[in-house]
Amino acid sequence: MKRLVSSGVLGLALCGSATAATPVIDPGYVQLLQRIVEINTETRNVAGLAQARDVLVPAFEVLGLSATRQPLADTGREVLRFDTADGAPRVLLVGHLDTVFPKSGGFQHFVDDGERLAGPGVIDMKGGLVLMLNVLAQLKAAGRLQHVRVVINDDEEIGSPHSKKTLQALAKDIPYGLVFEPGLEDGAVVSSQSGVRWIKLTSTGKAAHAGLEPENGIDACLDLARKIARISALAQPAKGLTLNPGVIEGGTKPNVVCDKASVTFDVRFRSIADWDRTYAAVGAIAKQSDVYNDRLQLGTRTEIVQLAELPPLPVERTAALAALAEASARAVGQPFRAQAVGYGSDGNNLSETGIQLLVGVGPYGGGMHSDKEHMLKTAYRDRLALLTHLLQNLTHPEGEMP
């Protein structure tokens, strides 16, 4: 089967220009996309991720790229790296293979309804990976497939805790990076991204029978509820500072005074200064006991643990590449838009390396992270034209012959 997929991609790489009868997306790429979409690759599904990697590796290799599989110690995970033969990358193409859709869920299949393609991860970001291959095939057909490195990880949906350092090392000394996250629903790319932190607060009290001796209990659930309200009030949405108490857990039974409760907050911010002030305020709230038992002369205690960390991607890290992408958009007759977003990606992690980045260059549609996730075929077509032009210019600056 790998041989068949590889041969199909090679055939596509050597195709000439499209005609009026040519489909919006070549059927060979639709077939490849269906194949990887229908392999469940939820971040925890290590076996499914390995299976999908085995499909993708030969599809890149047949274009002449050399593959390196970099295991991440004791995790069962790998970062895929592909390099062109010149070994002098000027552009880093970044993708991820994991999705948010659990293996036990009902959204597992690929659907082609004519104008749209639907399925788990079809835009976030398996469609981006197939588009990446398609662009590289176009460059190969034009004799301009040089100076490119591709990296694909499998833990992006949880903040890339295992692969972050590897990605940063592979970006070293490369001037430009394209992150194949889906574009926004109107086709815009990303001019900046908020920083992200996940923090977990755990409040501990004292259990007691709620009917027989409630006076001997210290209610951690009540304590945490009060803290959640106070912490949530720190949000300043107008300046991009949000706090979402996305997971709340606590107690054992209704007739037992709750002795332990926890909340995990998703915090988004545009500046490190805002994060520092917010974290200090959360720390001050956590130190206080909001439920105190005068009889026992004891109160709750609360601990904070940071679970995930993504730095902001500021506009200074995207402006130069956005200008070049806008020029390419004009050249191929497309509009160009870029805007700030609150979501995170590996662009956040790579921003610390100094590379110029453009996030959201993948095909777009809607319903991301839901069972309505879909891709517009016209979005794929437009991105293919834009990125092929942009990559030709990035890998072969004006006046340089391949």
PDB file of C-alpha atoms in Angstrom, residues 32-300:
ATOM      1  CA  LEU A  32      -4.193  10.376   0.850  1.00  0.00           C
ATOM      2  CA  LEU A  33      -6.104  12.812   3.062  1.00  0.00           C
ATOM      3  CA  GLN A  34      -8.923  10.312   3.550  1.00  0.00           C
ATOM      4  CA  ARG A  35      -6.449   7.637   4.514  1.00  0.00           C
ATOM      5  CA  ILE A  36      -4.801   9.653   7.284  1.00  0.00           C
ATOM      6  CA  VAL A  37      -8.053  11.279   8.482  1.00  0.00           C
ATOM      7  CA  GLU A  38      -9.520   7.834   9.103  1.00  0.00           C
ATOM      8  CA  ILE A  39      -6.563   6.808  11.256  1.00  0.00           C
ATOM      9  CA  ASN A  40      -7.387   8.048  14.730  1.00  0.00           C
ATOM     10  CA  THR A  41      -4.497  10.188  15.991  1.00  0.00           C
ATOM     11  CA  GLU A  42      -5.807  11.692  19.198  1.00  0.00           C
ATOM     12  CA  THR A  43      -2.749  12.871  21.119  1.00  0.00           C
ATOM     13  CA  ARG A  44      -2.880   9.937  23.546  1.00  0.00           C
ATOM     14  CA  ASN A  45      -3.280   7.340  20.781  1.00  0.00           C
ATOM     15  CA  VAL A  46       0.401   6.542  20.323  1.00  0.00           C
ATOM     16  CA  ALA A  47      -0.328   3.486  18.153  1.00  0.00           C
ATOM     17  CA  GLY A  48      -2.534   5.478  15.799  1.00  0.00           C
ATOM     18  CA  LEU A  49       0.076   8.202  15.504  1.00  0.00           C
ATOM     19  CA  ALA A  50       2.719   5.624  14.583  1.00  0.00           C
ATOM     20  CA  GLN A  51       0.414   4.173  11.923  1.00  0.00           C
ATOM     21  CA  ALA A  52      -0.184   7.594  10.368  1.00  0.00           C
ATOM     22  CA  ARG A  53       3.534   8.362  10.360  1.00  0.00           C
ATOM     23  CA  ASP A  54       4.132   5.160   8.420  1.00  0.00           C
ATOM     24  CA  VAL A  55       1.772   6.455   5.732  1.00  0.00           C
ATOM     25  CA  LEU A  56       3.366   9.896   5.508  1.00  0.00           C
ATOM     26  CA  VAL A  57       7.046   8.998   5.508  1.00  0.00           C
ATOM     27  CA  PRO A  58       7.126   7.338   2.052  1.00  0.00           C
ATOM     28  CA  ALA A  59       4.964  10.129   0.611  1.00  0.00           C
ATOM     29  CA  PHE A  60       7.688  12.647   1.500  1.00  0.00           C
ATOM     30  CA  GLU A  61      10.559  10.348   0.580  1.00  0.00           C
ATOM     31  CA  VAL A  62       9.289   9.798  -2.953  1.00  0.00           C
ATOM     32  CA  LEU A  63       9.768  13.531  -3.566  1.00  0.00           C
ATOM     33  CA  GLY A  64      13.468  13.110  -2.817  1.00  0.00           C
ATOM     34  CA  LEU A  65      13.450  14.344   0.779  1.00  0.00           C
ATOM     35  CA  SER A  66      15.500  12.424   3.322  1.00  0.00           C
ATOM     36  CA  ALA A  67      13.570  11.278   6.383  1.00  0.00           C
ATOM     37  CA  THR A  68      14.802  11.268   9.976  1.00  0.00           C
ATOM     38  CA  ARG A  69      12.649   9.821  12.731  1.00  0.00           C
ATOM     39  CA  GLN A  70      13.656  11.367  16.059  1.00  0.00           C
ATOM     40  CA  PRO A  71      12.268   9.377  19.019  1.00  0.00           C
ATOM     41  CA  LEU A  72      11.298  11.361  22.109  1.00  0.00           C
ATOM     42  CA  ALA A  73      12.697   9.390  25.033  1.00  0.00           C
ATOM     43  CA  ASP A  74      10.358   7.069  26.904  1.00  0.00           C
ATOM     44  CA  THR A  75       7.199   8.464  25.300  1.00  0.00           C
ATOM     45  CA  GLY A  76       6.620   6.289  22.228  1.00  0.00           C
ATOM     46  CA  ARG A  77       6.507   9.538  20.263  1.00  0.00           C
ATOM     47  CA  GLU A  78       8.600  10.789  17.369  1.00  0.00           C
ATOM     48  CA  VAL A  79       9.344  14.007  15.540  1.00  0.00           C
ATOM     49  CA  LEU A  80       9.528  13.484  11.792  1.00  0.00           C
ATOM     50  CA  ARG A  81      12.151  15.531   9.995  1.00  0.00           C
ATOM     51  CA  PHE A  82      12.515  15.774   6.218  1.00  0.00           C
ATOM     52  CA  ASP A  83      15.327  17.643   4.444  1.00  0.00           C
ATOM     53  CA  THR A  84      16.054  18.423   0.830  1.00  0.00           C
ATOM     54  CA  ALA A  85      19.341  17.145  -0.579  1.00  0.00           C
ATOM     55  CA  ASP A  86      21.116  20.524  -0.384  1.00  0.00           C
ATOM     56  CA  GLY A  87      21.073  20.391   3.436  1.00  0.00           C
ATOM     57  CA  ALA A  88      20.845  24.177   3.704  1.00  0.00           C
ATOM     58  CA  PRO A  89      17.260  24.978   4.757  1.00  0.00           C
ATOM     59  CA  ARG A  90      15.964  28.527   4.442  1.00  0.00           C
ATOM     60  CA  VAL A  91      12.352  27.650   5.218  1.00  0.00           C
ATOM     61  CA  LEU A  92      10.925  25.426   7.951  1.00  0.00           C
ATOM     62  CA  LEU A  93       7.540  23.836   7.237  1.00  0.00           C
ATOM     63  CA  VAL A  94       5.834  22.925  10.515  1.00  0.00           C
ATOM     64  CA  GLY A  95       2.991  20.485  11.044  1.00  0.00           C
ATOM     65  CA  HIS A  96       1.446  18.221  13.660  1.00  0.00           C
ATOM     66  CA  LEU A  97      -0.226  14.849  13.294  1.00  0.00           C
ATOM     67  CA  ASP A  98      -2.225  14.646  16.509  1.00  0.00           C
ATOM     68  CA  THR A  99      -5.872  15.653  16.837  1.00  0.00           C
ATOM     69  CA  VAL A 100      -8.318  16.244  19.693  1.00  0.00           C
ATOM     70  CA  PHE A 101     -10.787  13.509  18.705  1.00  0.00           C
ATOM     71  CA  PRO A 102     -10.832  10.443  21.018  1.00  0.00           C
ATOM     72  CA  LYS A 103     -10.680   6.942  19.594  1.00  0.00           C
ATOM     73  CA  SER A 104     -13.967   6.137  21.340  1.00  0.00           C
ATOM     74  CA  GLY A 105     -15.823   9.086  19.782  1.00  0.00           C
ATOM     75  CA  GLY A 106     -18.344   8.945  16.972  1.00  0.00           C
ATOM     76  CA  PHE A 107     -16.533  11.361  14.640  1.00  0.00           C
ATOM     77  CA  GLN A 108     -14.060   9.114  12.839  1.00  0.00           C
ATOM     78  CA  HIS A 109     -14.862   9.151   9.115  1.00  0.00           C
ATOM     79  CA  PHE A 110     -13.991  11.208   6.055  1.00  0.00           C
ATOM     80  CA  VAL A 111     -16.771  12.668   3.891  1.00  0.00           C
ATOM     81  CA  ASP A 112     -16.517  14.334   0.465  1.00  0.00           C
ATOM     82  CA  ASP A 113     -19.718  16.244  -0.269  1.00  0.00           C
ATOM     83  CA  GLY A 114     -18.524  17.925  -3.447  1.00  0.00           C
ATOM     84  CA  GLU A 115     -17.534  21.389  -2.222  1.00  0.00           C
ATOM     85  CA  ARG A 116     -16.276  20.404   1.209  1.00  0.00           C
ATOM     86  CA  LEU A 117     -14.233  17.669   2.834  1.00  0.00           C
ATOM     87  CA  ALA A 118     -15.154  16.740   6.398  1.00  0.00           C
ATOM     88  CA  GLY A 119     -13.621  14.547   9.060  1.00  0.00           C
ATOM     89  CA  PRO A 120     -11.605  14.568  12.294  1.00  0.00           C
ATOM     90  CA  GLY A 121      -8.539  16.735  11.814  1.00  0.00           C
ATOM     91  CA  VAL A 122      -9.328  17.512   8.181  1.00  0.00           C
ATOM     92  CA  ILE A 123      -8.157  21.107   8.692  1.00  0.00           C
ATOM     93  CA  ASP A 124      -6.422  20.785  12.064  1.00  0.00           C
ATOM     94  CA  MET A 125      -4.190  19.743  10.567  1.00  0.00           C
ATOM     95  CA  LYS A 126      -4.132  16.715   8.322  1.00  0.00           C
ATOM     96  CA  GLY A 127      -5.302  18.829   5.423  1.00  0.00           C
ATOM     97  CA  GLY A 128      -2.324  21.076   6.122  1.00  0.00           C
ATOM     98  CA  LEU A 129       0.046  18.103   5.944  1.00  0.00           C
ATOM     99  CA  VAL A 130      -1.360  16.967   2.602  1.00  0.00           C
ATOM    100  CA  LEU A 131      -1.201  20.539   1.299  1.00  0.00           C
ATOM    101  CA  MET A 132       2.435  20.659   2.410  1.00  0.00           C
ATOM    102  CA  LEU A 133       3.165  17.581   0.301  1.00  0.00           C
ATOM    103  CA  ASN A 134       1.268  19.052  -2.637  1.00  0.00           C
ATOM    104  CA  VAL A 135       3.256  22.308  -2.503  1.00  0.00           C
ATOM    105  CA  LEU A 136       6.549  20.418  -2.358  1.00  0.00           C
ATOM    106  CA  ALA A 137       5.451  18.338  -5.352  1.00  0.00           C
ATOM    107  CA  GLN A 138       4.755  21.542  -7.288  1.00  0.00           C
ATOM    108  CA  LEU A 139       8.220  22.825  -6.448  1.00  0.00           C
ATOM    109  CA  LYS A 140       9.760  19.529  -7.518  1.00  0.00           C
ATOM    110  CA  ALA A 141       7.928  19.662 -10.838  1.00  0.00           C
ATOM    111  CA  ALA A 142       9.332  23.164 -11.366  1.00  0.00           C
ATOM    112  CA  GLY A 143      12.860  22.044 -10.474  1.00  0.00           C
ATOM    113  CA  ARG A 144      12.890  24.305  -7.414  1.00  0.00           C
ATOM    114  CA  LEU A 145      12.656  21.897  -4.494  1.00  0.00           C
ATOM    115  CA  GLN A 146      15.604  23.120  -2.453  1.00  0.00           C
ATOM    116  CA  HIS A 147      16.388  24.730   0.903  1.00  0.00           C
ATOM    117  CA  VAL A 148      13.402  23.260   2.761  1.00  0.00           C
ATOM    118  CA  ARG A 149      13.101  21.392   6.053  1.00  0.00           C
ATOM    119  CA  VAL A 150       9.859  19.808   7.261  1.00  0.00           C
ATOM    120  CA  VAL A 151       9.119  18.950  10.901  1.00  0.00           C
ATOM    121  CA  ILE A 152       6.016  17.093  12.095  1.00  0.00           C
ATOM    122  CA  ASN A 153       5.313  16.382  15.767  1.00  0.00           C
ATOM    123  CA  ASP A 154       2.530  14.510  17.541  1.00  0.00           C
ATOM    124  CA  ASP A 155       1.812  16.361  20.791  1.00  0.00           C
ATOM    125  CA  GLU A 156       0.859  19.861  19.604  1.00  0.00           C
ATOM    126  CA  GLU A 157      -2.712  19.665  20.863  1.00  0.00           C
ATOM    127  CA  ILE A 158      -1.415  19.494  24.445  1.00  0.00           C
ATOM    128  CA  GLY A 159       1.176  22.260  23.977  1.00  0.00           C
ATOM    129  CA  SER A 160       4.073  20.131  22.602  1.00  0.00           C
ATOM    130  CA  PRO A 161       5.567  19.375  26.034  1.00  0.00           C
ATOM    131  CA  HIS A 162       7.601  16.447  24.674  1.00  0.00           C
ATOM    132  CA  SER A 163       8.673  17.885  21.315  1.00  0.00           C
ATOM    133  CA  LYS A 164       9.167  21.594  22.048  1.00  0.00           C
ATOM    134  CA  LYS A 165      12.935  21.475  22.534  1.00  0.00           C
ATOM    135  CA  THR A 166      13.424  19.283  19.473  1.00  0.00           C
ATOM    136  CA  LEU A 167      11.396  21.668  17.306  1.00  0.00           C
ATOM    137  CA  GLN A 168      13.368  24.633  18.566  1.00  0.00           C
ATOM    138  CA  ALA A 169      16.672  22.876  17.824  1.00  0.00           C
ATOM    139  CA  LEU A 170      15.530  22.010  14.290  1.00  0.00           C
ATOM    140  CA  ALA A 171      14.587  25.658  13.676  1.00  0.00           C
ATOM    141  CA  LYS A 172      18.059  26.933  14.596  1.00  0.00           C
ATOM    142  CA  ASP A 173      19.514  29.371  12.030  1.00  0.00           C
ATOM    143  CA  ILE A 174      16.559  29.007   9.619  1.00  0.00           C
ATOM    144  CA  PRO A 175      15.215  32.464   8.723  1.00  0.00           C
ATOM    145  CA  TYR A 176      11.589  31.608   7.859  1.00  0.00           C
ATOM    146  CA  GLY A 177       8.936  29.230   9.139  1.00  0.00           C
ATOM    147  CA  LEU A 178       5.445  28.376   7.852  1.00  0.00           C
ATOM    148  CA  VAL A 179       3.067  26.715  10.323  1.00  0.00           C
ATOM    149  CA  PHE A 180       0.352  24.768   8.501  1.00  0.00           C
ATOM    150  CA  GLU A 181      -2.420  25.361  11.009  1.00  0.00           C
ATOM    151  CA  PRO A 182      -5.734  26.132   9.278  1.00  0.00           C
ATOM    152  CA  GLY A 183      -6.386  29.665   8.168  1.00  0.00           C
ATOM    153  CA  LEU A 184      -9.244  31.551   9.774  1.00  0.00           C
ATOM    154  CA  GLU A 185     -12.702  31.060   8.311  1.00  0.00           C
ATOM    155  CA  ASP A 186     -12.344  34.105   6.037  1.00  0.00           C
ATOM    156  CA  GLY A 187      -8.937  32.925   4.815  1.00  0.00           C
ATOM    157  CA  ALA A 188      -6.877  35.236   7.030  1.00  0.00           C
ATOM    158  CA  VAL A 189      -3.516  34.109   8.360  1.00  0.00           C
ATOM    159  CA  VAL A 190      -2.247  34.855  11.857  1.00  0.00           C
ATOM    160  CA  SER A 191      -0.424  38.086  12.696  1.00  0.00           C
ATOM    161  CA  SER A 192       0.074  37.257  16.388  1.00  0.00           C
ATOM    162  CA  GLN A 193      -0.933  34.649  18.952  1.00  0.00           C
ATOM    163  CA  SER A 194      -1.733  34.934  22.611  1.00  0.00           C
ATOM    164  CA  GLY A 195       0.438  33.287  25.201  1.00  0.00           C
ATOM    165  CA  VAL A 196      -1.173  30.351  27.000  1.00  0.00           C
ATOM    166  CA  ARG A 197      -0.833  28.903  30.482  1.00  0.00           C
ATOM    167  CA  TRP A 198      -2.794  26.073  32.059  1.00  0.00           C
ATOM    168  CA  ILE A 199      -2.774  26.240  35.840  1.00  0.00           C
ATOM    169  CA  LYS A 200      -4.384  23.798  38.255  1.00  0.00           C
ATOM    170  CA  LEU A 201      -5.496  24.820  41.738  1.00  0.00           C
ATOM    171  CA  THR A 202      -6.202  22.073  44.269  1.00  0.00           C
ATOM    172  CA  SER A 203      -7.970  22.954  47.502  1.00  0.00           C
ATOM    173  CA  THR A 204      -7.775  20.561  50.458  1.00  0.00           C
ATOM    174  CA  GLY A 205     -10.183  20.592  53.384  1.00  0.00           C
ATOM    175  CA  LYS A 206     -11.502  17.904  55.746  1.00  0.00           C
ATOM    176  CA  ALA A 207     -14.127  15.236  55.116  1.00  0.00           C
ATOM    177  CA  ALA A 208     -17.031  14.638  57.504  1.00  0.00           C
ATOM    178  CA  HIS A 209     -20.530  13.180  57.372  1.00  0.00           C
ATOM    179  CA  ALA A 210     -22.754  15.942  55.982  1.00  0.00           C
ATOM    180  CA  GLY A 211     -25.737  14.932  58.162  1.00  0.00           C
ATOM    181  CA  LEU A 212     -24.169  13.518  61.299  1.00  0.00           C
ATOM    182  CA  GLU A 213     -21.243  15.863  61.986  1.00  0.00           C
ATOM    183  CA  PRO A 214     -20.934  18.643  59.403  1.00  0.00           C
ATOM    184  CA  GLU A 215     -19.320  20.788  62.079  1.00  0.00           C
ATOM    185  CA  ASN A 216     -16.215  18.596  61.784  1.00  0.00           C
ATOM    186  CA  GLY A 217     -15.806  19.190  58.071  1.00  0.00           C
ATOM    187  CA  ILE A 218     -13.980  21.819  56.037  1.00  0.00           C
ATOM    188  CA  ASP A 219     -15.566  22.147  52.589  1.00  0.00           C
ATOM    189  CA  ALA A 220     -12.920  22.277  49.850  1.00  0.00           C
ATOM    190  CA  CYS A 221     -15.566  22.446  47.105  1.00  0.00           C
ATOM    191  CA  LEU A 222     -17.067  25.587  48.614  1.00  0.00           C
ATOM    192  CA  ASP A 223     -13.612  27.083  49.093  1.00  0.00           C
ATOM    193  CA  LEU A 224     -12.723  26.405  45.476  1.00  0.00           C
ATOM    194  CA  ALA A 225     -16.037  27.804  44.188  1.00  0.00           C
ATOM    195  CA  ARG A 226     -15.294  31.099  45.895  1.00  0.00           C
ATOM    196  CA  LYS A 227     -11.770  31.154  44.504  1.00  0.00           C
ATOM    197  CA  ILE A 228     -12.969  30.373  40.984  1.00  0.00           C
ATOM    198  CA  ALA A 229     -15.289  33.390  41.077  1.00  0.00           C
ATOM    199  CA  ARG A 230     -12.510  35.696  42.293  1.00  0.00           C
ATOM    200  CA  ILE A 231      -9.929  34.402  39.826  1.00  0.00           C
ATOM    201  CA  SER A 232     -12.362  34.592  36.898  1.00  0.00           C
ATOM    202  CA  ALA A 233     -12.957  38.248  37.750  1.00  0.00           C
ATOM    203  CA  LEU A 234      -9.292  38.984  36.913  1.00  0.00           C
ATOM    204  CA  ALA A 235     -10.072  38.647  33.193  1.00  0.00           C
ATOM    205  CA  GLN A 236      -9.759  41.690  30.932  1.00  0.00           C
ATOM    206  CA  PRO A 237     -11.110  40.468  27.581  1.00  0.00           C
ATOM    207  CA  ALA A 238     -10.701  43.879  25.929  1.00  0.00           C
ATOM    208  CA  LYS A 239      -6.918  43.553  26.269  1.00  0.00           C
ATOM    209  CA  GLY A 240      -6.826  39.856  25.397  1.00  0.00           C
ATOM    210  CA  LEU A 241      -6.545  38.553  28.974  1.00  0.00           C
ATOM    211  CA  THR A 242      -8.967  35.667  29.561  1.00  0.00           C
ATOM    212  CA  LEU A 243      -9.283  33.004  32.271  1.00  0.00           C
ATOM    213  CA  ASN A 244     -11.434  29.959  31.627  1.00  0.00           C
ATOM    214  CA  PRO A 245     -12.101  27.445  34.459  1.00  0.00           C
ATOM    215  CA  GLY A 246     -12.425  24.620  31.961  1.00  0.00           C
ATOM    216  CA  VAL A 247     -12.208  21.573  34.261  1.00  0.00           C
ATOM    217  CA  ILE A 248     -13.648  21.394  37.787  1.00  0.00           C
ATOM    218  CA  GLU A 249     -13.493  18.283  39.966  1.00  0.00           C
ATOM    219  CA  GLY A 250     -14.257  17.691  43.614  1.00  0.00           C
ATOM    220  CA  GLY A 251     -15.865  15.688  46.364  1.00  0.00           C
ATOM    221  CA  THR A 252     -16.794  12.039  46.628  1.00  0.00           C
ATOM    222  CA  LYS A 253     -20.504  11.792  47.586  1.00  0.00           C
ATOM    223  CA  PRO A 254     -23.339  14.249  48.252  1.00  0.00           C
ATOM    224  CA  ASN A 255     -23.503  13.216  51.905  1.00  0.00           C
ATOM    225  CA  VAL A 256     -19.793  13.799  52.547  1.00  0.00           C
ATOM    226  CA  VAL A 257     -18.294  17.214  53.200  1.00  0.00           C
ATOM    227  CA  CYS A 258     -15.883  17.727  50.291  1.00  0.00           C
ATOM    228  CA  ASP A 259     -12.282  17.293  51.355  1.00  0.00           C
ATOM    229  CA  LYS A 260     -10.585  17.945  48.019  1.00  0.00           C
ATOM    230  CA  ALA A 261     -11.439  19.893  44.874  1.00  0.00           C
ATOM    231  CA  SER A 262      -9.505  21.162  41.863  1.00  0.00           C
ATOM    232  CA  VAL A 263      -9.932  23.495  38.920  1.00  0.00           C
ATOM    233  CA  THR A 264      -7.814  23.860  35.806  1.00  0.00           C
ATOM    234  CA  PHE A 265      -7.757  27.321  34.266  1.00  0.00           C
ATOM    235  CA  ASP A 266      -6.819  28.161  30.694  1.00  0.00           C
ATOM    236  CA  VAL A 267      -5.207  31.611  30.782  1.00  0.00           C
ATOM    237  CA  ARG A 268      -4.640  33.597  27.562  1.00  0.00           C
ATOM    238  CA  PHE A 269      -2.644  36.823  27.441  1.00  0.00           C
ATOM    239  CA  ARG A 270      -0.892  39.093  24.949  1.00  0.00           C
ATOM    240  CA  SER A 271       2.008  40.236  27.084  1.00  0.00           C
ATOM    241  CA  ILE A 272       4.234  38.517  29.638  1.00  0.00           C
ATOM    242  CA  ALA A 273       3.647  41.489  31.967  1.00  0.00           C
ATOM    243  CA  ASP A 274      -0.090  40.720  31.991  1.00  0.00           C
ATOM    244  CA  TRP A 275       0.645  37.080  32.772  1.00  0.00           C
ATOM    245  CA  ASP A 276       3.029  37.960  35.605  1.00  0.00           C
ATOM    246  CA  ARG A 277       0.460  40.274  37.222  1.00  0.00           C
ATOM    247  CA  THR A 278      -2.313  37.724  36.825  1.00  0.00           C
ATOM    248  CA  TYR A 279      -0.275  34.843  38.230  1.00  0.00           C
ATOM    249  CA  ALA A 280       0.708  36.951  41.232  1.00  0.00           C
ATOM    250  CA  ALA A 281      -2.954  37.770  41.853  1.00  0.00           C
ATOM    251  CA  VAL A 282      -3.936  34.101  41.555  1.00  0.00           C
ATOM    252  CA  GLY A 283      -1.194  33.225  44.030  1.00  0.00           C
ATOM    253  CA  ALA A 284      -2.523  35.753  46.520  1.00  0.00           C
ATOM    254  CA  ILE A 285      -6.040  34.323  46.213  1.00  0.00           C
ATOM    255  CA  ALA A 286      -4.737  30.782  46.640  1.00  0.00           C
ATOM    256  CA  LYS A 287      -2.965  31.666  49.879  1.00  0.00           C
ATOM    257  CA  GLN A 288      -6.227  32.679  51.523  1.00  0.00           C
ATOM    258  CA  SER A 289      -8.516  30.180  53.222  1.00  0.00           C
ATOM    259  CA  ASP A 290     -12.050  30.965  51.996  1.00  0.00           C
ATOM    260  CA  VAL A 291     -13.584  28.311  54.236  1.00  0.00           C
ATOM    261  CA  TYR A 292     -12.481  28.246  57.880  1.00  0.00           C
ATOM    262  CA  ASN A 293     -13.769  26.017  60.672  1.00  0.00           C
ATOM    263  CA  ASP A 294     -13.722  28.050  63.891  1.00  0.00           C
ATOM    264  CA  ARG A 295     -14.406  24.967  65.994  1.00  0.00           C
ATOM    265  CA  LEU A 296     -11.354  23.144  64.628  1.00  0.00           C
ATOM    266  CA  GLN A 297      -9.389  26.335  64.068  1.00  0.00           C
ATOM    267  CA  LEU A 298      -8.448  24.986  60.653  1.00  0.00           C
ATOM    268  CA  GLY A 299      -9.056  26.210  57.131  1.00  0.00           C
ATOM    269  CA  THR A 300      -8.466  25.012  53.606  1.00  0.00           C
TER     270      THR A 300
END
